[in-house]
CSV table of C-alpha atoms in Angstrom, one decimal:
chain,number,residue,atom,x,y,z
A,26,MET,CA,-12.3,18.4,24.8
A,27,ILE,CA,-13.2,18.4,21.1
A,28,SER,CA,-10.8,19.9,18.8
A,29,LEU,CA,-12.7,22.4,16.3
A,30,GLY,CA,-11.1,22.3,12.6
A,31,ASP,CA,-10.3,25.2,10.4
A,32,PRO,CA,-13.5,26.1,8.6
A,33,GLU,CA,-11.6,26.2,5.3
A,34,THR,CA,-9.1,23.3,5.6
A,35,GLY,CA,-11.3,21.0,8.1
A,36,ALA,CA,-7.9,20.6,9.6
A,37,PRO,CA,-7.3,20.5,13.7
A,38,ALA,CA,-6.8,24.1,14.6
A,39,LYS,CA,-4.8,23.4,17.8
A,40,ARG,CA,-1.0,21.9,17.4
A,41,ASP,CA,1.3,20.7,19.8
A,42,ARG,CA,3.9,18.0,19.5
A,43,LEU,CA,1.2,15.0,19.0
A,44,GLY,CA,0.1,17.5,16.1
A,45,LEU,CA,-3.1,16.1,13.9
A,46,LEU,CA,-3.5,13.4,16.9
A,47,ARG,CA,-4.9,16.1,19.2
A,48,ASP,CA,-8.0,15.9,16.5
A,49,HIS,CA,-10.8,13.2,17.6
A,50,ASP,CA,-11.5,12.2,13.6
A,51,PHE,CA,-7.8,11.9,12.5
A,52,ARG,CA,-7.0,10.1,15.9
A,53,ASP,CA,-10.1,7.8,14.7
A,54,LEU,CA,-8.6,7.0,11.5
A,55,PHE,CA,-5.1,6.6,12.8
A,56,LEU,CA,-6.5,3.7,15.1
A,57,SER,CA,-8.6,2.3,12.6
A,58,THR,CA,-5.3,1.8,10.3
A,59,THR,CA,-3.2,0.8,12.8
A,60,VAL,CA,-5.3,-2.5,13.6
A,61,ALA,CA,-6.4,-3.0,10.0
A,62,GLN,CA,-2.6,-2.9,8.9
A,63,VAL,CA,-1.5,-5.3,11.6
A,64,GLY,CA,-4.5,-7.6,10.3
A,65,TYR,CA,-3.2,-7.1,6.8
A,66,GLN,CA,0.6,-8.3,7.9
A,67,ILE,CA,-1.2,-11.6,8.9
A,68,THR,CA,-3.0,-12.1,6.0
A,69,SER,CA,-0.1,-10.9,3.8
A,70,LEU,CA,1.8,-13.8,5.2
A,71,ALA,CA,-1.2,-16.4,6.0
A,72,LEU,CA,-2.6,-16.3,2.7
A,73,PRO,CA,0.3,-17.8,0.8
A,74,LEU,CA,1.5,-19.6,3.3
A,75,ALA,CA,-1.8,-21.5,3.9
A,76,ALA,CA,-0.9,-22.4,-0.1
A,77,VAL,CA,2.3,-23.3,0.2
A,78,ILE,CA,2.6,-25.0,3.5
A,79,ALA,CA,-1.0,-26.5,4.0
A,80,LEU,CA,-1.7,-27.2,0.6
A,81,ASP,CA,1.5,-27.7,-1.2
A,82,VAL,CA,1.2,-26.0,-4.3
A,83,SER,CA,3.5,-25.3,-7.2
A,84,GLU,CA,5.3,-21.9,-7.6
A,85,PHE,CA,2.9,-20.8,-10.5
A,86,GLU,CA,-0.3,-21.3,-8.1
A,87,VAL,CA,1.8,-19.4,-5.7
A,88,GLY,CA,2.5,-16.7,-8.3
A,89,VAL,CA,-1.3,-16.6,-9.3
A,90,LEU,CA,-2.6,-16.1,-6.0
A,91,SER,CA,0.0,-13.1,-5.5
A,92,SER,CA,-1.7,-11.7,-8.5
A,93,MET,CA,-5.2,-12.1,-7.4
A,94,THR,CA,-5.6,-9.8,-4.6
A,95,MET,CA,-3.6,-7.1,-7.0
A,96,PHE,CA,-5.5,-8.1,-10.5
A,97,ALA,CA,-8.6,-6.3,-9.0
A,98,PHE,CA,-7.1,-3.1,-9.5
A,99,VAL,CA,-6.9,-4.3,-13.0
A,100,LEU,CA,-10.4,-5.5,-13.4
A,101,ILE,CA,-12.5,-2.5,-11.5
A,102,GLY,CA,-9.7,0.4,-10.8
A,103,LEU,CA,-10.5,2.9,-13.3
A,104,PRO,CA,-14.4,2.7,-13.0
A,105,ALA,CA,-13.7,2.6,-8.9
A,106,GLY,CA,-12.5,5.9,-8.9
A,107,ALA,CA,-15.1,7.8,-10.5
A,108,TRP,CA,-17.9,5.8,-8.4
A,109,VAL,CA,-16.2,6.8,-5.6
A,110,ASP,CA,-16.4,10.4,-6.4
A,111,ARG,CA,-20.1,9.7,-6.5
A,112,MET,CA,-19.9,8.4,-3.2
A,113,ARG,CA,-19.5,9.7,0.8
A,114,ARG,CA,-16.0,8.3,1.0
A,115,ARG,CA,-16.2,7.4,4.9
A,116,ARG,CA,-19.3,5.2,4.0
A,117,VAL,CA,-17.2,3.5,1.5
A,118,LEU,CA,-14.1,2.5,4.0
A,119,ILE,CA,-16.7,1.2,6.4
A,120,VAL,CA,-18.6,-1.3,4.4
A,121,SER,CA,-15.0,-2.3,2.9
A,122,ASP,CA,-13.9,-3.2,6.0
A,123,VAL,CA,-16.9,-5.2,6.9
A,124,VAL,CA,-17.4,-7.1,3.7
A,125,ARG,CA,-13.5,-8.2,3.6
A,126,ALA,CA,-13.6,-9.3,7.3
A,127,ALA,CA,-16.8,-11.6,6.2
A,128,VAL,CA,-14.7,-12.9,3.2
A,129,LEU,CA,-11.5,-13.9,5.4
A,130,LEU,CA,-13.8,-15.7,8.0
A,131,THR,CA,-14.5,-18.2,5.2
A,132,VAL,CA,-10.9,-19.5,5.2
A,133,PRO,CA,-10.7,-21.0,8.6
A,134,ILE,CA,-14.4,-22.1,8.4
A,135,ALA,CA,-13.3,-24.3,5.2
A,136,TRP,CA,-10.2,-25.3,6.7
A,137,TRP,CA,-11.9,-26.5,9.9
A,138,THR,CA,-14.3,-28.7,7.5
A,139,GLU,CA,-11.6,-29.9,5.3
A,140,VAL,CA,-12.5,-28.2,2.4
A,141,LEU,CA,-10.3,-25.9,1.6
A,142,THR,CA,-8.6,-25.8,-1.8
A,143,ILE,CA,-6.6,-23.5,-3.7
A,144,TRP,CA,-9.5,-22.2,-5.8
A,145,GLN,CA,-11.1,-21.0,-2.6
A,146,LEU,CA,-7.9,-19.2,-1.9
A,147,TYR,CA,-8.1,-17.4,-5.4
A,148,ALA,CA,-11.5,-16.3,-5.0
A,149,VAL,CA,-10.7,-15.2,-1.4
A,150,ALA,CA,-7.7,-13.2,-2.8
A,151,LEU,CA,-9.8,-11.7,-5.6
A,152,LEU,CA,-12.6,-10.7,-3.4
A,153,ILE,CA,-10.4,-8.8,-1.1
A,154,GLY,CA,-8.7,-7.4,-4.0
A,155,VAL,CA,-12.0,-5.5,-5.0
A,156,PHE,CA,-12.7,-4.1,-1.7
A,157,THR,CA,-9.3,-3.0,-1.5
A,158,VAL,CA,-9.6,-1.0,-4.3
A,159,PHE,CA,-12.9,0.9,-3.1
A,160,PHE,CA,-11.1,1.0,0.1
A,161,ASP,CA,-7.9,2.8,-0.8
A,162,VAL,CA,-9.2,4.9,-3.5
A,163,SER,CA,-11.3,6.3,-0.7
A,164,TYR,CA,-9.0,6.2,1.8
A,165,GLN,CA,-6.5,8.4,-0.1
A,166,SER,CA,-9.3,10.6,-1.3
A,167,TYR,CA,-10.8,11.0,2.2
A,168,LEU,CA,-7.6,12.5,3.8
A,169,PRO,CA,-7.3,15.8,2.3
A,170,HIS,CA,-11.2,16.3,3.7
A,171,LEU,CA,-10.3,14.9,7.0
A,172,VAL,CA,-7.1,17.1,7.8
A,173,GLY,CA,-6.7,20.3,5.0
A,174,ARG,CA,-4.5,20.1,2.2
A,175,LYS,CA,-1.7,21.8,4.3
A,176,HIS,CA,-1.3,19.0,6.5
A,177,LEU,CA,-1.2,16.4,3.9
A,178,VAL,CA,2.4,15.7,4.8
A,179,GLU,CA,2.1,15.5,8.4
A,180,GLY,CA,-0.9,13.6,8.1
A,181,ASN,CA,0.5,10.8,5.4
A,182,ALA,CA,3.9,10.6,7.6
A,183,LYS,CA,1.8,9.5,10.8
A,184,LEU,CA,-0.2,7.1,8.5
A,185,GLU,CA,2.9,5.4,6.8
A,186,THR,CA,4.4,5.3,10.5
A,187,VAL,CA,1.6,3.1,11.5
A,188,ARG,CA,2.0,0.9,8.4
A,189,ALA,CA,5.6,0.8,9.0
A,190,THR,CA,5.4,-0.1,12.8
A,191,ALA,CA,3.1,-3.0,11.8
A,192,GLN,CA,5.6,-4.2,9.1
A,193,LEU,CA,7.6,-4.2,12.1
A,194,GLY,CA,5.7,-6.4,14.4
A,195,GLY,CA,2.9,-7.7,12.3
A,196,PRO,CA,5.1,-10.3,10.7
A,197,VAL,CA,6.3,-11.4,13.7
A,198,LEU,CA,2.9,-11.5,15.4
A,199,ALA,CA,1.8,-13.6,12.1
A,200,GLY,CA,4.6,-16.1,12.0
A,201,GLN,CA,4.1,-17.1,15.6
A,202,LEU,CA,0.4,-17.4,15.0
A,203,ILE,CA,0.5,-19.2,12.2
A,204,GLN,CA,3.0,-21.4,13.8
A,205,TRP,CA,0.8,-22.3,16.8
A,206,LEU,CA,-2.5,-22.4,14.7
A,207,THR,CA,-1.9,-23.1,11.5
A,208,ALA,CA,-2.1,-20.1,8.7
A,209,PRO,CA,-5.8,-20.6,7.8
A,210,VAL,CA,-6.7,-19.8,11.3
A,211,ALA,CA,-4.3,-17.1,11.5
A,212,ILE,CA,-6.2,-15.5,9.0
A,213,ALA,CA,-9.3,-15.0,11.4
A,214,PHE,CA,-7.4,-12.5,13.5
A,215,ASP,CA,-7.4,-10.0,10.6
A,216,ALA,CA,-11.2,-10.8,10.1
A,217,VAL,CA,-11.5,-9.3,13.6
A,218,ALA,CA,-9.1,-6.5,12.9
A,219,LEU,CA,-10.8,-5.2,9.9
A,220,GLY,CA,-14.1,-5.4,12.0
A,221,ALA,CA,-12.3,-3.3,14.7
A,222,SER,CA,-11.6,-0.8,11.8
A,223,ALA,CA,-14.7,-0.4,10.9
A,224,LEU,CA,-16.7,0.1,14.2
A,225,LEU,CA,-13.5,2.9,14.8
A,226,LEU,CA,-14.1,4.7,11.5
A,227,LEU,CA,-18.1,4.8,12.4
A,228,ARG,CA,-16.7,6.9,15.5
A,229,ILE,CA,-15.7,9.7,13.1
A,230,ARG,CA,-17.7,12.8,13.6
A,231,ARG,CA,-17.0,15.3,10.6
A,232,ARG,CA,-19.1,14.3,7.9
A,233,GLU,CA,-18.5,14.9,4.1
A,234,PRO,CA,-20.9,16.8,2.0
A,235,LYS,CA,-22.8,14.5,-0.6
A,236,PRO,CA,-20.3,15.0,-3.9
A,237,GLU,CA,-22.0,16.8,-6.8
A,238,THR,CA,-21.9,15.2,-9.8
A,239,ALA,CA,-22.8,17.0,-13.4
A,240,HIS,CA,-26.0,16.0,-14.6
A,241,GLY,CA,-25.7,13.4,-17.2
A,242,SER,CA,-22.2,12.7,-16.9
A,243,ARG,CA,-21.2,9.4,-17.9
A,244,VAL,CA,-18.6,7.1,-16.0
A,245,SER,CA,-16.6,6.6,-19.0
A,246,THR,CA,-16.1,10.2,-19.6
A,247,GLU,CA,-15.0,10.6,-16.3
A,248,ILE,CA,-12.6,7.6,-16.3
A,249,LYS,CA,-10.8,9.7,-19.2
A,250,ASP,CA,-10.5,12.7,-17.4
A,251,GLY,CA,-9.2,11.1,-14.7
A,252,LEU,CA,-6.3,9.3,-17.2
A,253,LYS,CA,-5.7,12.9,-18.8
A,254,PHE,CA,-5.0,14.3,-15.4
A,255,VAL,CA,-2.3,11.9,-14.5
A,256,PHE,CA,-0.8,11.3,-17.8
A,257,GLY,CA,-1.0,14.9,-19.0
A,258,ASN,CA,1.5,15.9,-16.0
A,259,ARG,CA,5.1,15.1,-16.6
A,260,ILE,CA,5.7,14.9,-13.1
A,261,LEU,CA,2.6,12.8,-12.2
A,262,ALA,CA,3.3,10.5,-15.3
A,263,SER,CA,7.1,10.1,-14.2
A,264,ILE,CA,5.9,9.1,-10.8
A,265,VAL,CA,3.5,6.6,-11.9
A,266,SER,CA,6.1,4.9,-14.1
A,267,CYS,CA,8.7,4.7,-11.4
A,268,THR,CA,6.0,3.2,-8.9
A,269,GLY,CA,4.7,1.1,-11.4
A,270,THR,CA,8.1,-0.6,-12.7
A,271,TYR,CA,8.8,-0.9,-9.0
A,272,ASN,CA,5.7,-2.9,-8.3
A,273,PHE,CA,6.1,-4.8,-11.3
A,274,TRP,CA,9.3,-6.8,-9.7
A,275,THR,CA,8.3,-6.5,-6.4
A,276,GLY,CA,4.9,-8.6,-7.1
A,277,ALA,CA,7.9,-11.3,-8.7
A,278,PHE,CA,10.0,-10.7,-5.9
A,279,MET,CA,7.2,-11.4,-3.4
A,280,ALA,CA,5.6,-14.1,-5.4
A,281,MET,CA,8.7,-16.3,-4.9
A,282,ILE,CA,10.2,-14.6,-1.4
A,283,VAL,CA,7.4,-17.0,0.1
A,284,VAL,CA,8.7,-20.0,-1.7
A,285,PHE,CA,12.1,-19.7,-0.9
A,286,LEU,CA,12.4,-18.8,2.4
A,287,PRO,CA,10.7,-22.2,3.6
A,288,ARG,CA,11.6,-24.7,0.7
A,289,ASP,CA,15.3,-23.2,-0.2
A,290,MET,CA,16.3,-21.3,3.6
A,291,GLY,CA,14.6,-23.9,5.2
A,292,MET,CA,12.9,-21.1,7.7
A,293,SER,CA,10.0,-21.8,10.0
A,294,PRO,CA,6.6,-19.6,9.7
A,295,GLY,CA,7.9,-17.7,13.0
A,296,GLU,CA,11.6,-17.0,11.5
A,297,ILE,CA,9.7,-16.1,8.3
A,298,GLY,CA,8.1,-13.8,10.1
A,299,LEU,CA,11.0,-12.2,11.9
A,300,PHE,CA,12.8,-12.2,8.5
A,301,PHE,CA,9.7,-9.6,7.3
A,302,ALA,CA,9.7,-7.7,10.6
A,303,LEU,CA,13.4,-6.6,10.2
A,304,PHE,CA,12.4,-4.9,6.7
A,305,GLY,CA,9.5,-3.2,9.1
A,306,VAL,CA,12.8,-1.4,10.8
A,307,GLY,CA,13.7,0.7,8.3
A,308,GLY,CA,9.8,1.9,7.5
A,309,VAL,CA,9.9,3.0,11.1
A,310,PHE,CA,13.0,5.2,10.5
A,311,GLY,CA,11.9,6.5,7.1
A,312,ALA,CA,8.3,7.7,8.3
A,313,PHE,CA,10.2,9.9,11.4
A,314,ALA,CA,13.3,10.4,8.9
A,315,VAL,CA,11.0,12.0,5.9
A,316,GLY,CA,11.0,15.8,7.0
A,317,ILE,CA,14.5,15.5,7.4
A,318,PHE,CA,15.6,14.0,4.1
A,319,THR,CA,13.4,16.4,2.5
A,320,ARG,CA,15.0,19.4,3.9
A,321,LEU,CA,18.5,18.1,3.0
A,322,LEU,CA,18.0,17.1,-0.6
A,323,GLY,CA,14.6,18.6,-1.5
A,324,GLU,CA,11.0,17.7,-2.3
A,325,GLY,CA,12.0,17.0,-5.5
A,326,ARG,CA,15.0,15.1,-5.5
A,327,VAL,CA,14.1,12.9,-2.7
A,328,VAL,CA,11.5,11.2,-4.7
A,329,TRP,CA,14.1,9.6,-7.1
A,330,VAL,CA,17.0,9.0,-4.5
A,331,SER,CA,15.2,7.3,-1.9
A,332,ILE,CA,14.7,4.6,-4.5
A,333,ALA,CA,17.8,4.6,-6.0
A,334,VAL,CA,20.1,4.4,-3.1
A,335,THR,CA,18.2,2.1,-1.3
A,336,ALA,CA,16.8,-0.8,-3.9
A,337,PRO,CA,20.2,-2.4,-4.4
A,338,PHE,CA,20.4,-3.9,-0.9
A,339,ILE,CA,17.5,-6.2,-1.9
A,340,LEU,CA,20.2,-8.3,-3.9
A,341,LEU,CA,21.4,-9.7,-0.9
A,342,VAL,CA,18.3,-11.5,-0.7
A,343,PRO,CA,19.0,-14.0,-3.5
A,344,ALA,CA,22.5,-13.9,-2.7
A,345,ALA,CA,22.4,-15.7,0.5
A,346,GLU,CA,22.6,-19.2,2.0
A,347,PRO,CA,20.8,-20.9,5.0
A,348,GLY,CA,22.6,-19.3,8.4
A,349,TRP,CA,23.9,-16.0,9.0
A,350,ARG,CA,23.8,-14.6,5.6
A,351,ILE,CA,20.0,-14.6,5.1
A,352,TRP,CA,19.8,-13.0,8.2
A,353,LEU,CA,22.3,-10.2,7.5
A,354,GLY,CA,19.9,-10.0,3.8
A,355,ALA,CA,17.0,-9.5,6.2
A,356,ALA,CA,18.6,-6.8,8.1
A,357,LEU,CA,20.0,-4.7,5.8
A,358,MET,CA,16.6,-4.7,3.4
A,359,ALA,CA,15.6,-2.5,6.6
A,360,PHE,CA,17.2,0.1,4.1
A,361,VAL,CA,14.8,-0.9,1.5
A,362,GLY,CA,12.2,-0.2,3.4
A,363,ALA,CA,12.8,3.2,5.0
A,364,GLY,CA,13.5,4.1,1.1
A,365,GLY,CA,10.2,2.8,0.3
A,366,VAL,CA,8.5,5.1,3.1
A,367,VAL,CA,10.2,8.3,2.4
A,368,TYR,CA,9.0,7.8,-1.7
A,369,ASN,CA,5.6,7.0,-0.5
A,370,VAL,CA,5.1,10.0,2.1
A,371,THR,CA,6.8,12.5,-0.6
A,372,GLN,CA,5.2,11.5,-3.5
A,373,VAL,CA,1.4,10.6,-2.2
A,374,SER,CA,1.3,14.2,-0.4
A,375,PHE,CA,2.2,16.0,-3.7
A,376,ARG,CA,-0.5,14.0,-5.4
A,377,GLN,CA,-3.2,14.9,-3.3
A,378,ARG,CA,-2.1,18.7,-2.9
A,379,LEU,CA,-2.1,18.9,-6.7
A,380,THR,CA,-5.4,17.2,-7.5
A,381,PRO,CA,-9.1,18.9,-6.9
A,382,ASP,CA,-11.4,17.3,-4.6
A,383,ASN,CA,-13.8,16.6,-6.9
A,384,MET,CA,-11.2,14.6,-9.3
A,385,LEU,CA,-9.2,12.8,-6.1
A,386,GLY,CA,-11.0,9.7,-6.6
A,387,ARG,CA,-10.4,9.3,-10.1
A,388,MET,CA,-6.4,10.2,-9.7
A,389,ASN,CA,-5.9,7.5,-7.1
A,390,ALA,CA,-7.9,5.3,-9.1
A,391,THR,CA,-5.9,5.8,-12.3
A,392,VAL,CA,-2.6,6.0,-10.1
A,393,ARG,CA,-3.8,2.3,-8.3
A,394,PHE,CA,-4.8,0.9,-11.5
A,395,VAL,CA,-1.3,0.9,-13.1
A,396,VAL,CA,0.9,0.9,-9.9
A,397,TYR,CA,-1.1,-2.6,-8.5
A,398,GLY,CA,-2.1,-3.7,-11.9
A,399,THR,CA,1.7,-4.1,-12.4
A,400,TYR,CA,2.1,-6.0,-9.4
A,401,ALA,CA,-0.3,-8.3,-10.5
A,402,LEU,CA,1.3,-9.0,-13.4
A,403,GLY,CA,4.8,-9.3,-12.2
A,404,ALA,CA,3.2,-11.6,-9.4
A,405,ILE,CA,2.0,-14.1,-12.1
A,406,LEU,CA,5.6,-13.5,-14.3
A,407,GLY,CA,7.5,-14.6,-10.6
A,408,GLY,CA,5.3,-17.9,-10.3
A,409,VAL,CA,6.1,-18.8,-14.7
A,410,LEU,CA,9.6,-17.8,-13.8
A,411,GLY,CA,9.4,-19.7,-10.7
A,412,GLN,CA,8.4,-22.6,-12.3
A,413,ALA,CA,10.8,-22.4,-15.1
A,414,LEU,CA,14.0,-21.3,-13.5
A,415,GLY,CA,13.7,-22.0,-9.7
A,416,ALA,CA,12.7,-19.3,-6.7
A,417,ARG,CA,16.2,-17.8,-6.3
A,418,THR,CA,17.0,-17.1,-9.9
A,419,THR,CA,13.5,-15.7,-9.8
A,420,LEU,CA,14.4,-13.3,-6.9
A,421,TRP,CA,17.7,-12.0,-9.2
A,422,ILE,CA,15.7,-11.0,-12.1
A,423,ALA,CA,13.4,-9.2,-9.9
A,424,ALA,CA,15.7,-7.6,-7.4
A,425,ALA,CA,17.4,-6.2,-10.5
A,426,GLY,CA,14.4,-4.9,-12.0
A,427,MET,CA,13.9,-3.0,-8.7
A,428,CYS,CA,17.4,-1.6,-8.5
A,429,LEU,CA,16.3,0.4,-12.1
A,430,ALA,CA,13.1,1.4,-11.3
A,431,PHE,CA,14.3,4.9,-10.1
A,432,LEU,CA,15.1,5.9,-13.9
A,433,PRO,CA,11.5,7.3,-14.9
A,434,VAL,CA,11.6,10.1,-12.0
A,435,PHE,CA,15.5,10.5,-12.7
A,436,PHE,CA,15.0,11.5,-16.2
A,437,SER,CA,12.2,13.8,-15.1
A,438,PRO,CA,11.9,17.4,-13.9
A,439,LEU,CA,12.3,16.1,-10.2
A,440,ARG,CA,16.0,15.0,-10.8
A,441,ASN,CA,17.0,18.5,-9.7
A,442,MET,CA,13.8,20.2,-8.1
A,443,THR,CA,14.4,21.1,-4.4
A,444,THR,CA,10.9,22.5,-4.3
A,445,LEU,CA,7.8,20.6,-5.8
A,446,PRO,CA,5.8,22.9,-7.9
A,447,ASP,CA,2.9,25.0,-6.8
A,448,PRO,CA,-0.4,23.1,-7.1
A,449,GLU,CA,-2.1,26.1,-8.6
A,450,HIS,CA,0.3,26.9,-10.8
A,451,GLU,CA,0.6,23.3,-12.2
A,452,LEU,CA,-3.0,23.2,-12.9
A,453,ALA,CA,-3.0,26.6,-14.6
A,454,GLY,CA,-0.4,25.2,-17.1
A,455,ALA,CA,-2.3,22.1,-17.4
A,456,ALA,CA,-5.1,24.4,-18.4
A,457,ALA,CA,-3.3,26.3,-20.8
């Protein structure tokens, strides 16, 4: 039997221990996210390893490759939000999945025909990034329509559980596939996963109304409205600053970790996959425990505490040596994963709850323009520092930067808040 939604919120009316998973449409979104996230874990490991192992490129070239996917958010991030607010978001999600699947298939084809180059990997990463911009902006803007605003924390927590679980099992699968089939061939599995994700999205029955656009409105004006909405709110601005700083140094860290592990630690692709899977253990715990931490610390405090307390464990990675110490660092990175998930569920739910429907695309695009744009810049810096100073020194610098990223939210009203502000109160204050 199909569970009918609430006429005002669109949220499923029936509730039990499964919660939103009882709703047919959310369940299809959940399953779509599951297969897509597993595929993403394969490509996020296979693409740089194809460059490092198959093409034997330099540290700088790895840094550039790592930046290309996120660089798309700099190129089209802001206008994408305005465009998405003019389109039905489910359709954007499906098209984005299909195009990304087709682009990824070019990598194993080029490998089989012995014409694969770093330049093709750059182009693939950039195109994947462009359609990931549209997918991500639409995805976070679509969820409030699908589940209703009062169920956003539950919806985001369940979807973060998927992402965290994929981080747990995906890298292990990715490492084994890369070891058995080579990195370029493993990417074909992500293409299949994205195709399956598109089919599941097609099954969603609840339809969005066509968005209304003011007659004669200009994209540039709508972009300015999105920027003003995000940076005109002190809490939103502090969250964007924190996430952007953290992602900047994460970009540098991730660009060099795929160089550090095989070249400095002598790890095989299978071992590298297991290394990243241990990080995912904490993410699964964080997704299940976010409600507990929120009740203990308060909605505001948990945002900065989740990063401040867990980020320092990342310092164990550049301190490691081959053998048990690198595995100790990998195991304790689980705390970093847990903190990241708690942070994401809390701040994303607040952003979605605060933002009017007709502004969701622009709000999400503005946030992603900053936080993923900084990741791209960080990845390039990681490549430059890695080329000049070596992978290990770069990891030390990046890890230290990640440890300080919580400061913008610590020095904001969030520091002592137990309950995040009521959205209507915030909007009224902004209007005044």
